[in-house]
Amino acid sequence: MGVKGFVEGGIASIIAGCSTHPLDLIKVRMQLQGEASASTQMQKLRPALAFHPPNNTTNVHVPVAPRVGPVSVGVRIVQQEGVAALFSGISATVLRQTLYSTTRMGLYDMLKKKWTDPNTKNMPLGKKIVAGLIAGGIGAAVGNPADVAMVRMQADGRLSAAQRRNYKSVMDAITQMSKNEGVTSLWRGSSLTVNRAMLVTASQLASYDEFKEMILAKGLMKDGLGTHVTASFAAGFVAAVVTNPVDVIKTRVMNMKVEPGAAPPYNGALDCAMKTIKAEGPLALYKGFIPTISRQGPFTIVLFVTLEQVRKLLKDF
């Protein structure tokens, strides 16, 4: 039964990840908007105790690139890079879902079966959240190399031709990172990935179960497609609100290019968050929220609707 939960979750996650990959790519591109101008602005900031600013920092105007919405970003990608660019890094998505989502879905299912009250057949919300935190954290640690590769492959098109990494596949990306930046680069931003995955899994899986149970308990709908779609969309919205700030920081840390002998753009998650807020404002942490919810909603719907159907197909195994 334990292995069955991993198989069911893995199949549903891969289908959901591939079907919503273009939306995820647009989200990553939007989260990186303004990053270059942010680093330039940080270089121009005066020290807090500087009474007399140097002449070269007086009245310096730093141009900020205009921010565009998800539709404009998508259209620009198609115009400049072609339709196929919307699926850049899809091999990394498949590997990521195979490692990360299969692990978290399977572990959550195991913990849910273990902690469910045998008499009431229900599990308290608190235990659902704890199960999500545990499953998400372990899954993220396993899948982090694929996550780093996916972010880089998705973001590569926004760089100039000279700066592009031009990874041929997810395995090529992992091989090049290991060779050029060391094996530890595969777990760059892992603390952020783990934190985000814990929040995603706890908010997404726990809220789906809670919304579904509430709908069925109040007799609003029967246990069918309508219930699954409603509960999964609500769960997707909750997950997007909770995780977007961590996702923005994770994307920027994973995507940063560290030149040999040069200081990295960010010295960790907290440094990235502070630089982002100082240069772009607190709302920058919700940059890409529209494509996040646009992707999280369909992803969660496809994930749970597919999961419910896979469970029906495999119920006799």
Short mmCIF file of C-alpha atoms in Angstrom, two decimals:
data_model
loop_
_atom_site.label_atom_id
_atom_site.label_comp_id
_atom_site.label_asym_id
_atom_site.label_seq_id
_atom_site.Cartn_x
_atom_site.Cartn_y
_atom_site.Cartn_z
CA MET A 1 0.00 0.00 0.00
CA GLY A 2 2.88 2.34 0.72
CA VAL A 3 4.45 1.83 -2.73
CA LYS A 4 1.05 2.30 -4.37
CA GLY A 5 0.75 5.80 -2.91
CA PHE A 6 4.11 6.77 -4.43
CA VAL A 7 3.10 5.42 -7.86
CA GLU A 8 -0.27 7.20 -7.83
CA GLY A 9 1.25 10.48 -6.70
CA GLY A 10 4.11 10.23 -9.20
CA ILE A 11 1.86 9.64 -12.23
CA ALA A 12 -0.48 12.51 -11.27
CA SER A 13 2.42 14.89 -10.56
CA ILE A 14 4.22 14.25 -13.86
CA ILE A 15 1.02 14.80 -15.86
CA ALA A 16 0.21 17.99 -13.92
CA GLY A 17 3.79 19.32 -14.18
CA CYS A 18 4.09 18.79 -17.94
CA SER A 19 0.65 20.22 -18.73
CA THR A 20 1.32 23.46 -16.82
CA HIS A 21 5.03 23.86 -17.66
CA PRO A 22 4.61 26.95 -19.91
CA LEU A 23 2.83 28.79 -17.07
CA ASP A 24 5.65 27.87 -14.70
CA LEU A 25 8.23 29.18 -17.18
CA ILE A 26 6.38 32.51 -17.49
CA LYS A 27 6.25 32.72 -13.68
CA VAL A 28 10.04 32.23 -13.42
CA ARG A 29 10.71 34.90 -16.07
CA MET A 30 8.44 37.37 -14.24
CA GLN A 31 10.08 36.67 -10.88
CA LEU A 32 13.45 37.58 -12.42
CA GLN A 33 12.16 40.90 -13.81
CA GLY A 34 14.05 43.84 -12.35
CA GLU A 35 16.81 41.67 -10.89
CA ALA A 36 19.59 43.32 -12.94
CA SER A 37 18.42 46.82 -12.13
CA ALA A 38 18.08 45.80 -8.48
CA SER A 39 21.75 44.85 -8.25
CA THR A 40 22.71 48.11 -9.97
CA GLN A 41 20.59 50.07 -7.54
CA MET A 42 22.18 48.32 -4.56
CA GLN A 43 25.59 49.44 -5.76
CA LYS A 44 24.36 53.05 -5.74
CA LEU A 45 22.87 52.99 -2.24
CA ARG A 46 24.63 55.28 0.27
CA PRO A 47 25.96 53.85 3.54
CA ALA A 48 23.60 54.56 6.42
CA LEU A 49 26.13 56.80 8.25
CA ALA A 50 27.48 58.70 5.23
CA PHE A 51 27.01 62.42 5.99
CA HIS A 52 28.49 63.65 2.71
CA PRO A 53 27.72 61.55 -0.34
CA PRO A 54 30.52 61.26 -2.89
CA ASN A 55 30.11 63.34 -6.05
CA ASN A 56 29.68 60.31 -8.26
CA THR A 57 26.56 59.15 -6.35
CA THR A 58 24.75 62.48 -6.37
CA ASN A 59 21.54 62.56 -8.40
CA VAL A 60 22.31 59.27 -10.07
CA HIS A 61 19.40 58.05 -12.12
CA VAL A 62 19.09 54.29 -12.33
CA PRO A 63 16.84 53.20 -15.17
CA VAL A 64 14.32 50.56 -14.20
CA ALA A 65 12.94 48.29 -16.87
CA PRO A 66 9.14 48.41 -17.12
CA ARG A 67 7.36 45.42 -15.65
CA VAL A 68 5.03 43.50 -17.92
CA GLY A 69 2.23 41.03 -17.24
CA PRO A 70 2.12 37.28 -17.85
CA VAL A 71 0.39 37.53 -21.24
CA SER A 72 2.98 40.04 -22.50
CA VAL A 73 5.81 37.87 -21.17
CA GLY A 74 4.37 34.81 -22.91
CA VAL A 75 3.87 36.65 -26.21
CA ARG A 76 7.41 38.07 -26.03
CA ILE A 77 8.89 34.60 -25.43
CA VAL A 78 7.04 33.20 -28.45
CA GLN A 79 8.06 36.16 -30.66
CA GLN A 80 11.72 36.19 -29.65
CA GLU A 81 12.43 32.52 -28.97
CA GLY A 82 9.65 30.56 -30.65
CA VAL A 83 6.78 28.44 -29.32
CA ALA A 84 9.14 25.64 -28.31
CA ALA A 85 10.77 28.02 -25.80
CA LEU A 86 7.61 27.73 -23.64
CA PHE A 87 8.69 24.16 -22.97
CA SER A 88 12.34 24.95 -22.15
CA GLY A 89 13.46 22.78 -19.28
CA ILE A 90 10.54 20.32 -19.50
CA SER A 91 12.96 17.40 -19.11
CA ALA A 92 13.95 18.92 -15.76
CA THR A 93 10.27 19.23 -14.84
CA VAL A 94 9.76 15.51 -15.50
CA LEU A 95 12.79 14.61 -13.37
CA ARG A 96 11.75 17.06 -10.65
CA GLN A 97 8.22 15.65 -10.45
CA THR A 98 9.62 12.10 -10.49
CA LEU A 99 11.93 12.81 -7.54
CA TYR A 100 10.25 15.59 -5.55
CA SER A 101 6.52 15.14 -6.07
CA THR A 102 6.54 11.35 -6.06
CA THR A 103 8.35 11.42 -2.72
CA ARG A 104 6.13 14.05 -1.09
CA MET A 105 2.86 12.56 -2.36
CA GLY A 106 3.84 9.05 -1.30
CA LEU A 107 5.07 10.09 2.16
CA TYR A 108 1.99 12.24 2.78
CA ASP A 109 -0.24 9.30 1.82
CA MET A 110 1.66 6.99 4.21
CA LEU A 111 1.45 9.46 7.11
CA LYS A 112 -2.21 10.16 6.38
CA LYS A 113 -3.08 6.45 6.57
CA LYS A 114 -1.04 6.05 9.75
CA TRP A 115 -2.45 9.11 11.56
CA THR A 116 -6.10 8.84 10.47
CA ASP A 117 -8.45 7.98 13.32
CA PRO A 118 -9.72 4.42 12.62
CA ASN A 119 -13.10 5.20 14.19
CA THR A 120 -13.96 8.57 12.59
CA LYS A 121 -11.86 7.96 9.42
CA ASN A 122 -10.70 11.59 9.72
CA MET A 123 -7.36 13.23 10.46
CA PRO A 124 -7.24 16.58 12.31
CA LEU A 125 -6.05 19.59 10.29
CA GLY A 126 -3.01 20.00 12.55
CA LYS A 127 -1.79 16.48 11.73
CA LYS A 128 -2.43 17.06 8.02
CA ILE A 129 -0.23 20.16 8.14
CA VAL A 130 2.54 18.32 10.03
CA ALA A 131 2.37 15.43 7.53
CA GLY A 132 2.65 17.96 4.68
CA LEU A 133 5.64 19.69 6.27
CA ILE A 134 7.50 16.41 6.74
CA ALA A 135 6.69 15.01 3.29
CA GLY A 136 7.46 18.28 1.51
CA GLY A 137 10.81 18.76 3.26
CA ILE A 138 12.08 15.28 2.44
CA GLY A 139 10.79 15.45 -1.14
CA ALA A 140 12.51 18.79 -1.76
CA ALA A 141 15.87 17.56 -0.47
CA VAL A 142 15.67 14.63 -2.89
CA GLY A 143 14.59 16.71 -5.89
CA ASN A 144 16.71 19.88 -5.45
CA PRO A 145 19.23 19.15 -8.28
CA ALA A 146 16.38 18.85 -10.78
CA ASP A 147 14.82 22.03 -9.37
CA VAL A 148 18.03 24.04 -9.89
CA ALA A 149 18.38 22.68 -13.42
CA MET A 150 14.75 23.51 -14.22
CA VAL A 151 15.03 27.13 -13.03
CA ARG A 152 18.22 27.69 -15.03
CA MET A 153 16.86 26.12 -18.19
CA GLN A 154 13.66 28.16 -17.94
CA ALA A 155 15.56 31.41 -17.32
CA ASP A 156 18.26 30.89 -19.96
CA GLY A 157 16.31 32.56 -22.75
CA ARG A 158 16.24 35.93 -20.98
CA LEU A 159 20.06 36.15 -20.98
CA SER A 160 22.20 37.53 -23.79
CA ALA A 161 23.69 35.00 -26.22
CA ALA A 162 27.12 35.34 -24.55
CA GLN A 163 25.74 34.65 -21.07
CA ARG A 164 23.48 31.72 -21.87
CA ARG A 165 24.36 28.35 -20.41
CA ASN A 166 22.72 26.44 -23.33
CA TYR A 167 22.04 23.23 -21.44
CA LYS A 168 20.93 20.49 -23.84
CA SER A 169 18.93 18.52 -21.28
CA VAL A 170 18.45 18.16 -17.55
CA MET A 171 21.27 15.61 -17.37
CA ASP A 172 23.56 17.95 -19.30
CA ALA A 173 22.65 20.76 -16.89
CA ILE A 174 23.42 18.63 -13.84
CA THR A 175 26.69 17.39 -15.38
CA GLN A 176 27.87 20.91 -16.30
CA MET A 177 26.96 22.34 -12.89
CA SER A 178 28.83 19.55 -11.12
CA LYS A 179 31.87 20.00 -13.38
CA ASN A 180 32.05 23.80 -13.46
CA GLU A 181 30.65 24.82 -10.06
CA GLY A 182 31.06 21.74 -7.92
CA VAL A 183 28.57 19.12 -6.75
CA THR A 184 27.35 21.43 -4.00
CA SER A 185 25.89 23.75 -6.66
CA LEU A 186 23.22 21.11 -7.22
CA TRP A 187 21.87 21.94 -3.77
CA ARG A 188 22.15 25.72 -4.21
CA GLY A 189 19.12 27.30 -2.57
CA SER A 190 18.20 23.97 -0.99
CA SER A 191 17.15 25.62 2.28
CA LEU A 192 14.70 27.74 0.27
CA THR A 193 13.54 24.75 -1.74
CA VAL A 194 12.91 22.74 1.42
CA ASN A 195 11.11 25.62 3.14
CA ARG A 196 8.98 26.30 0.07
CA ALA A 197 8.19 22.61 -0.44
CA MET A 198 7.16 22.25 3.19
CA LEU A 199 4.81 25.23 2.82
CA VAL A 200 3.48 24.05 -0.56
CA THR A 201 2.80 20.50 0.58
CA ALA A 202 1.30 21.52 3.91
CA SER A 203 -0.95 24.18 2.36
CA GLN A 204 -1.78 22.28 -0.84
CA LEU A 205 -2.39 18.70 0.32
CA ALA A 206 -3.78 19.54 3.74
CA SER A 207 -6.15 22.22 2.43
CA TYR A 208 -7.33 19.95 -0.41
CA ASP A 209 -8.26 17.21 2.05
CA GLU A 210 -9.86 19.77 4.38
CA PHE A 211 -11.91 21.49 1.64
CA LYS A 212 -12.98 18.13 0.20
CA GLU A 213 -14.08 16.81 3.59
CA MET A 214 -15.95 20.05 4.33
CA ILE A 215 -17.81 19.97 0.98
CA LEU A 216 -18.83 16.33 1.50
CA ALA A 217 -19.74 16.79 5.18
CA LYS A 218 -22.06 19.73 4.42
CA GLY A 219 -23.61 17.95 1.47
CA LEU A 220 -22.74 20.76 -0.96
CA MET A 221 -21.68 18.27 -3.64
CA LYS A 222 -21.21 14.54 -4.08
CA ASP A 223 -17.79 12.91 -4.22
CA GLY A 224 -17.12 13.47 -7.91
CA LEU A 225 -15.40 15.69 -10.44
CA GLY A 226 -17.12 18.89 -9.23
CA THR A 227 -15.92 18.35 -5.66
CA HIS A 228 -12.40 17.50 -6.78
CA VAL A 229 -12.12 20.59 -9.02
CA THR A 230 -13.53 22.97 -6.37
CA ALA A 231 -11.38 21.64 -3.54
CA SER A 232 -8.23 21.55 -5.67
CA PHE A 233 -8.65 25.12 -6.97
CA ALA A 234 -9.15 26.40 -3.40
CA ALA A 235 -6.05 24.46 -2.32
CA GLY A 236 -4.06 25.95 -5.22
CA PHE A 237 -5.01 29.49 -4.22
CA VAL A 238 -3.99 28.89 -0.60
CA ALA A 239 -0.66 27.39 -1.70
CA ALA A 240 0.07 30.33 -4.04
CA VAL A 241 -0.55 32.95 -1.34
CA VAL A 242 1.57 31.13 1.23
CA THR A 243 4.56 30.27 -0.96
CA ASN A 244 5.03 33.11 -3.48
CA PRO A 245 7.58 35.16 -1.41
CA VAL A 246 9.77 32.10 -0.81
CA ASP A 247 9.43 31.13 -4.48
CA VAL A 248 10.69 34.53 -5.69
CA ILE A 249 13.79 34.35 -3.49
CA LYS A 250 14.39 30.69 -4.41
CA THR A 251 14.25 31.50 -8.12
CA ARG A 252 16.75 34.35 -7.82
CA VAL A 253 19.23 32.43 -5.65
CA MET A 254 19.14 29.38 -7.92
CA ASN A 255 19.49 31.46 -11.08
CA MET A 256 22.40 33.66 -9.92
CA LYS A 257 25.60 33.28 -11.91
CA VAL A 258 28.74 33.05 -9.77
CA GLU A 259 31.89 34.02 -11.64
CA PRO A 260 35.20 32.43 -10.54
CA GLY A 261 36.96 34.69 -8.04
CA ALA A 262 34.02 37.11 -7.85
CA ALA A 263 31.60 37.61 -4.98
CA PRO A 264 28.15 36.05 -5.60
CA PRO A 265 25.24 38.47 -6.18
CA TYR A 266 23.54 37.14 -3.04
CA ASN A 267 25.06 35.69 0.14
CA GLY A 268 22.09 33.48 0.85
CA ALA A 269 18.32 33.66 1.11
CA LEU A 270 18.10 36.43 3.70
CA ASP A 271 20.57 38.63 1.80
CA CYS A 272 18.59 38.10 -1.41
CA ALA A 273 15.34 38.98 0.35
CA MET A 274 16.78 42.17 1.87
CA LYS A 275 18.34 43.33 -1.41
CA THR A 276 15.13 42.62 -3.28
CA ILE A 277 12.98 44.54 -0.78
CA LYS A 278 15.39 47.50 -0.58
CA ALA A 279 15.74 47.83 -4.33
CA GLU A 280 12.23 46.91 -5.49
CA GLY A 281 9.95 47.21 -2.47
CA PRO A 282 8.12 44.57 -0.35
CA LEU A 283 5.62 43.81 -3.10
CA ALA A 284 8.50 42.43 -5.17
CA LEU A 285 8.13 39.27 -3.06
CA TYR A 286 4.77 38.78 -4.77
CA LYS A 287 6.22 39.37 -8.21
CA GLY A 288 4.81 36.80 -10.59
CA PHE A 289 1.78 36.13 -8.35
CA ILE A 290 -0.71 36.21 -11.25
CA PRO A 291 1.17 33.54 -13.22
CA THR A 292 1.79 31.70 -9.94
CA ILE A 293 -1.93 31.41 -9.21
CA SER A 294 -2.59 30.91 -12.94
CA ARG A 295 -0.20 27.98 -12.81
CA GLN A 296 -0.90 26.77 -9.27
CA GLY A 297 -4.66 26.63 -9.86
CA PRO A 298 -4.54 24.46 -13.02
CA PHE A 299 -1.61 22.43 -11.66
CA THR A 300 -3.47 21.61 -8.45
CA ILE A 301 -6.69 20.83 -10.34
CA VAL A 302 -4.91 18.51 -12.82
CA LEU A 303 -2.90 16.97 -9.96
CA PHE A 304 -5.82 16.01 -7.75
CA VAL A 305 -8.33 15.19 -10.50
CA THR A 306 -5.72 12.91 -12.09
CA LEU A 307 -4.82 11.47 -8.68
CA GLU A 308 -8.45 10.60 -7.95
CA GLN A 309 -8.78 8.88 -11.36
CA VAL A 310 -5.50 6.99 -10.95
CA ARG A 311 -6.67 5.80 -7.53
CA LYS A 312 -9.84 4.41 -9.12
CA LEU A 313 -7.82 2.62 -11.80
CA LEU A 314 -5.39 1.13 -9.28
CA LYS A 315 -7.87 0.42 -6.48
CA ASP A 316 -7.74 -3.36 -7.09
CA PHE A 317 -3.92 -3.52 -7.02
#
